[in-house]
Amino acid sequence: MIIVALGLLGIIFGSFVNALVWRLHEQELLADKKGVQAAKRRHDLSIVNGRSMCPDCGHELAAKDLVPVVSWLALGGRCRYCHKPISWQYPAVELLTGALFALSYVWWPLSLHNAGLFQFVLWLVFLVGFVALAVYDIRWFLLPDRVVFPLIAVAVAQVAVTAIWNHDVTNMWQPVAAAAIIFGLFWMLFQASKGAWIGGGDVKLAIVLGLLVGTPFRAFLVIFFASLLGTLASVPTLAKGKKGWKAHIPFGPYLLLAAVIVVLYGTPIVNWYQGLVQY
Ligand SMILES: [Zn+2]
């Protein structure tokens, strides 16, 4: 029952992610524009005030057009008003967020009481931010500060509140060290390659991921999985010869996926590794 409810909640948040990502990007395009037209457009695109609209024709959407997944299927993947196709990415993002919410409950490694429940709720917030970042990075090769910075604030708050709640303030150096390791490594890669190997957004995101996974060893796991996933995923593209090594492949989605794996599956992986080291 809770799994279904969380899945539905995730689908609703996925729909929010779609709107958020599109609006952030449209706002970015407007950033340098001045005048009455731009001001009105800016207001329409506001995440707080703006009404939902078709990305193509700008027609305001009614409630029946906004039911996640269902509306898209019912309308055959087209806008009711201009009949332009609406990308399958919209329902896909909604279903992905729903699946992540439900699976997080199934695989949640901590308790669901007190500090554990607090961390779970914040984890759902992180998931929403992560899906938004992944979509943005895949489409426009950028991790926008307007998503990354709030996540840094949430991560700092999570570490501080959890430490105080668990009377474990002396162990706070662990998440801080984890963040310093990923941030430091990425910052060096960024400087050495002048942004070619790794984007500035990845460097800032490193702070969030380090604080979130919480220990230096897990920070290394995130780097390991992200590199592995990134390499595996780029093999078919490289084999086809479509993109050379120099082609821009966004690293953000792999980094985010790696962090999800480490948060949900970190404990068994760490135990397995410790078993290997002992014998
Ligand atoms: Zn339309």
Coordinates of C-alpha atoms and ligand atoms in Angstrom, one line a residue:
M1 CA 0.0 0.0 0.0
I2 CA 2.8 2.4 1.0
I3 CA 4.7 1.3 -2.1
V4 CA 1.8 2.2 -4.4
A5 CA 1.2 5.5 -2.7
L6 CA 4.9 6.4 -3.0
G7 CA 4.9 5.3 -6.6
L8 CA 2.0 7.6 -7.3
L9 CA 3.6 10.5 -5.4
G10 CA 6.8 10.0 -7.4
I11 CA 4.8 10.1 -10.7
I12 CA 3.3 13.4 -9.6
F13 CA 6.7 14.8 -8.6
G14 CA 8.0 13.5 -12.0
S15 CA 5.4 15.7 -13.7
F16 CA 6.7 18.6 -11.6
V17 CA 10.3 17.8 -12.7
N18 CA 9.2 18.0 -16.4
A19 CA 7.7 21.4 -15.8
L20 CA 10.6 22.6 -13.7
V21 CA 13.3 21.5 -16.2
W22 CA 11.5 23.1 -19.2
R23 CA 10.8 26.3 -17.3
L24 CA 14.4 26.6 -16.0
H25 CA 15.7 26.2 -19.5
E26 CA 13.3 28.7 -21.0
Q27 CA 14.2 31.2 -18.3
E28 CA 17.9 30.6 -19.1
L29 CA 17.1 31.5 -22.7
L30 CA 15.4 34.7 -21.6
A31 CA 18.1 35.7 -19.2
D32 CA 19.6 38.5 -21.4
K33 CA 16.4 39.7 -22.9
K34 CA 14.8 42.9 -21.8
G35 CA 11.4 44.6 -22.4
V36 CA 7.7 44.1 -21.7
Q37 CA 7.4 40.9 -23.8
A38 CA 10.3 39.3 -22.0
A39 CA 8.9 40.4 -18.6
K40 CA 5.5 38.9 -19.4
R41 CA 7.1 35.7 -20.6
R42 CA 9.2 35.6 -17.5
H43 CA 6.1 35.8 -15.4
D44 CA 4.4 33.0 -17.4
L45 CA 7.4 30.9 -16.9
S46 CA 7.7 31.5 -13.1
I47 CA 7.7 28.2 -11.2
V48 CA 5.4 29.7 -8.6
N49 CA 3.0 31.9 -10.6
G50 CA 3.0 30.3 -14.1
R51 CA 0.1 28.2 -15.3
S52 CA 0.9 24.9 -17.0
M53 CA 1.2 25.3 -20.8
C54 CA 2.1 23.4 -23.9
P55 CA 5.8 23.8 -24.6
D56 CA 5.0 24.2 -28.3
C57 CA 1.9 26.4 -28.7
G58 CA 1.9 27.9 -25.2
H59 CA -1.8 27.0 -24.8
E60 CA -2.8 26.9 -21.1
L61 CA -3.4 23.3 -20.0
A62 CA -6.6 22.1 -18.3
A63 CA -6.7 19.7 -15.4
K64 CA -7.6 16.8 -17.8
D65 CA -4.4 17.5 -19.7
L66 CA -2.2 17.3 -16.6
V67 CA -2.8 13.8 -15.3
P68 CA 0.7 12.3 -15.4
V69 CA 1.2 9.5 -18.0
V70 CA -2.6 9.1 -18.5
S71 CA -3.1 12.3 -20.4
W72 CA -0.1 11.6 -22.6
L73 CA -1.4 8.2 -23.4
A74 CA -5.0 9.3 -23.9
L75 CA -3.9 12.1 -26.3
G76 CA -1.6 9.7 -28.2
G77 CA 1.4 11.7 -27.2
R78 CA 0.1 14.9 -28.8
C79 CA -1.0 18.3 -27.6
R80 CA -4.8 18.6 -27.4
Y81 CA -4.6 22.1 -28.9
C82 CA -1.9 22.3 -31.5
H83 CA -1.6 18.5 -32.1
K84 CA 2.2 18.7 -32.1
P85 CA 3.9 15.6 -30.7
I86 CA 4.9 15.7 -27.1
S87 CA 8.1 13.9 -26.3
W88 CA 7.9 10.4 -24.8
Q89 CA 10.4 11.8 -22.3
Y90 CA 7.5 13.4 -20.3
P91 CA 5.8 10.2 -19.3
A92 CA 9.2 8.4 -19.1
V93 CA 10.4 10.9 -16.5
E94 CA 7.1 10.6 -14.5
L95 CA 7.4 6.8 -14.5
L96 CA 11.1 6.9 -13.6
T97 CA 10.5 9.2 -10.6
G98 CA 7.6 7.0 -9.5
A99 CA 9.8 3.9 -9.7
L100 CA 12.6 5.6 -7.8
F101 CA 10.2 6.6 -5.0
A102 CA 8.8 3.1 -4.7
L103 CA 12.1 1.3 -5.0
S104 CA 13.7 3.6 -2.4
Y105 CA 11.1 2.5 0.1
V106 CA 11.8 -1.2 -0.7
W107 CA 15.6 -0.9 -0.6
W108 CA 15.8 1.8 2.1
P109 CA 18.8 0.8 4.2
L110 CA 18.0 2.8 7.4
S111 CA 15.1 2.6 9.7
L112 CA 11.8 4.5 8.9
H113 CA 11.6 6.0 12.4
N114 CA 13.0 9.3 13.8
A115 CA 16.2 10.3 12.1
G116 CA 15.8 7.5 9.6
L117 CA 12.4 8.7 8.5
F118 CA 13.7 12.3 8.3
Q119 CA 16.5 11.1 6.1
F120 CA 14.0 9.1 3.9
V121 CA 11.9 12.2 3.3
L122 CA 14.9 14.3 2.4
W123 CA 16.1 11.4 0.2
L124 CA 12.8 11.8 -1.8
V125 CA 13.7 15.5 -2.2
F126 CA 17.1 14.6 -3.5
L127 CA 15.6 12.2 -6.0
V128 CA 13.4 14.9 -7.4
G129 CA 16.4 17.2 -7.8
F130 CA 18.5 14.3 -9.2
V131 CA 16.0 13.5 -11.9
A132 CA 15.7 17.2 -12.8
L133 CA 19.5 17.4 -13.1
A134 CA 19.8 14.2 -15.1
V135 CA 17.2 15.3 -17.6
Y136 CA 18.7 18.8 -17.9
D137 CA 22.2 17.4 -18.4
I138 CA 21.1 14.9 -21.0
R139 CA 19.2 17.6 -23.0
W140 CA 21.5 20.6 -22.6
F141 CA 24.8 19.4 -21.1
L142 CA 24.5 21.5 -18.0
L143 CA 23.7 21.0 -14.3
P144 CA 22.0 24.3 -13.5
D145 CA 23.1 26.1 -10.3
R146 CA 19.4 26.8 -9.5
V147 CA 19.0 23.1 -8.8
V148 CA 22.5 22.2 -7.5
F149 CA 22.7 25.0 -4.9
P150 CA 19.4 24.2 -3.1
L151 CA 20.5 20.6 -3.0
I152 CA 23.8 21.6 -1.4
A153 CA 21.7 23.5 1.3
V154 CA 19.5 20.4 1.8
A155 CA 22.6 18.1 2.1
V156 CA 24.3 20.4 4.7
A157 CA 21.0 20.6 6.7
Q158 CA 20.6 16.8 6.5
V159 CA 24.1 16.1 7.8
A160 CA 23.8 18.6 10.6
V161 CA 20.3 17.6 11.8
T162 CA 21.0 13.9 11.6
A163 CA 24.2 14.3 13.6
I164 CA 22.5 16.2 16.3
W165 CA 19.4 13.9 16.3
N166 CA 21.6 10.8 16.7
H167 CA 24.0 12.5 19.2
D168 CA 26.8 11.7 16.9
V169 CA 28.3 15.1 16.1
T170 CA 31.9 13.8 16.4
N171 CA 31.3 11.7 13.3
M172 CA 30.4 14.7 11.2
W173 CA 33.9 14.7 9.8
Q174 CA 33.0 11.7 7.7
P175 CA 30.5 13.3 5.3
V176 CA 32.6 16.4 5.2
A177 CA 35.7 14.3 4.2
A178 CA 33.6 12.4 1.7
A179 CA 32.5 15.7 0.1
A180 CA 36.0 17.0 0.2
I181 CA 37.4 13.9 -1.6
I182 CA 34.9 14.0 -4.6
F183 CA 35.0 17.8 -4.8
G184 CA 38.8 17.9 -4.7
L185 CA 39.2 15.2 -7.3
F186 CA 36.7 16.7 -9.7
W187 CA 38.1 20.2 -9.1
M188 CA 41.5 19.0 -10.1
L189 CA 40.1 17.2 -13.2
F190 CA 38.2 20.3 -14.1
Q191 CA 41.3 22.6 -13.7
A192 CA 43.6 20.1 -15.6
S193 CA 41.3 19.7 -18.5
K194 CA 39.9 23.3 -18.5
G195 CA 36.4 21.8 -18.2
A196 CA 36.8 19.3 -21.1
W197 CA 36.7 16.1 -18.9
I198 CA 34.3 17.2 -16.4
G199 CA 31.9 20.1 -16.2
G200 CA 31.7 22.8 -13.5
G201 CA 28.3 21.6 -12.5
D202 CA 29.7 18.1 -11.8
V203 CA 32.3 19.8 -9.4
K204 CA 29.5 21.6 -7.5
L205 CA 27.3 18.5 -7.5
A206 CA 30.2 16.6 -5.9
I207 CA 29.6 18.4 -2.6
V208 CA 26.0 17.2 -2.5
L209 CA 26.9 13.6 -3.3
G210 CA 29.8 13.5 -0.8
L211 CA 27.6 14.8 2.0
L212 CA 24.8 12.4 1.0
V213 CA 26.8 9.2 0.9
G214 CA 28.4 10.1 4.1
T215 CA 31.8 8.3 4.3
P216 CA 35.1 8.6 2.3
F217 CA 34.9 4.9 1.2
R218 CA 31.4 5.5 -0.2
A219 CA 32.6 8.6 -1.9
F220 CA 35.2 6.4 -3.7
L221 CA 32.4 4.0 -4.6
V222 CA 30.4 6.8 -6.2
I223 CA 33.4 7.8 -8.4
F224 CA 34.0 4.1 -9.2
F225 CA 30.4 3.4 -10.3
A226 CA 30.0 6.6 -12.1
S227 CA 33.2 6.0 -14.2
L228 CA 32.2 2.4 -14.8
L229 CA 28.7 3.3 -15.9
G230 CA 29.9 6.2 -18.0
T231 CA 32.5 3.9 -19.7
L232 CA 30.0 1.1 -20.3
A233 CA 27.4 3.5 -21.7
S234 CA 29.9 5.2 -24.1
V235 CA 31.2 1.9 -25.6
P236 CA 28.2 1.3 -28.0
T237 CA 28.3 4.9 -29.2
L238 CA 32.1 4.9 -29.7
A239 CA 31.9 1.5 -31.5
K240 CA 29.4 2.9 -33.9
G241 CA 31.8 5.7 -34.6
K242 CA 29.2 8.3 -34.1
K243 CA 31.1 10.2 -31.5
G244 CA 34.8 10.4 -31.0
W245 CA 36.5 10.5 -27.6
K246 CA 36.3 14.2 -27.7
A247 CA 32.5 14.3 -28.1
H248 CA 30.7 15.7 -25.1
I249 CA 29.0 12.9 -23.1
P250 CA 27.2 14.3 -20.0
F251 CA 28.8 12.8 -16.9
G252 CA 26.0 14.1 -14.5
P253 CA 23.5 11.3 -15.1
Y254 CA 26.1 8.5 -14.3
L255 CA 27.3 10.4 -11.3
L256 CA 23.7 10.7 -10.0
L257 CA 22.9 7.0 -10.8
A258 CA 26.1 6.0 -9.0
A259 CA 25.0 8.0 -5.9
V260 CA 21.5 6.4 -5.9
I261 CA 23.2 2.9 -6.0
V262 CA 25.6 3.8 -3.2
V263 CA 22.9 5.3 -1.0
L264 CA 20.5 2.3 -1.4
Y265 CA 23.0 -0.5 -1.8
G266 CA 26.1 0.9 -0.1
T267 CA 25.9 -1.3 3.0
P268 CA 26.0 -4.7 1.2
I269 CA 28.8 -3.4 -1.0
V270 CA 30.8 -2.2 1.9
N271 CA 30.3 -5.5 3.8
W272 CA 31.2 -7.5 0.7
Y273 CA 34.4 -5.5 0.3
Q274 CA 35.3 -5.8 4.0
G275 CA 34.8 -9.6 3.6
L276 CA 37.3 -9.6 0.7
V277 CA 39.9 -7.6 2.6
Q278 CA 39.7 -9.9 5.7
Y279 CA 40.5 -13.2 3.9
Ligands
ZN1 ZN 0.3 22.7 -28.1

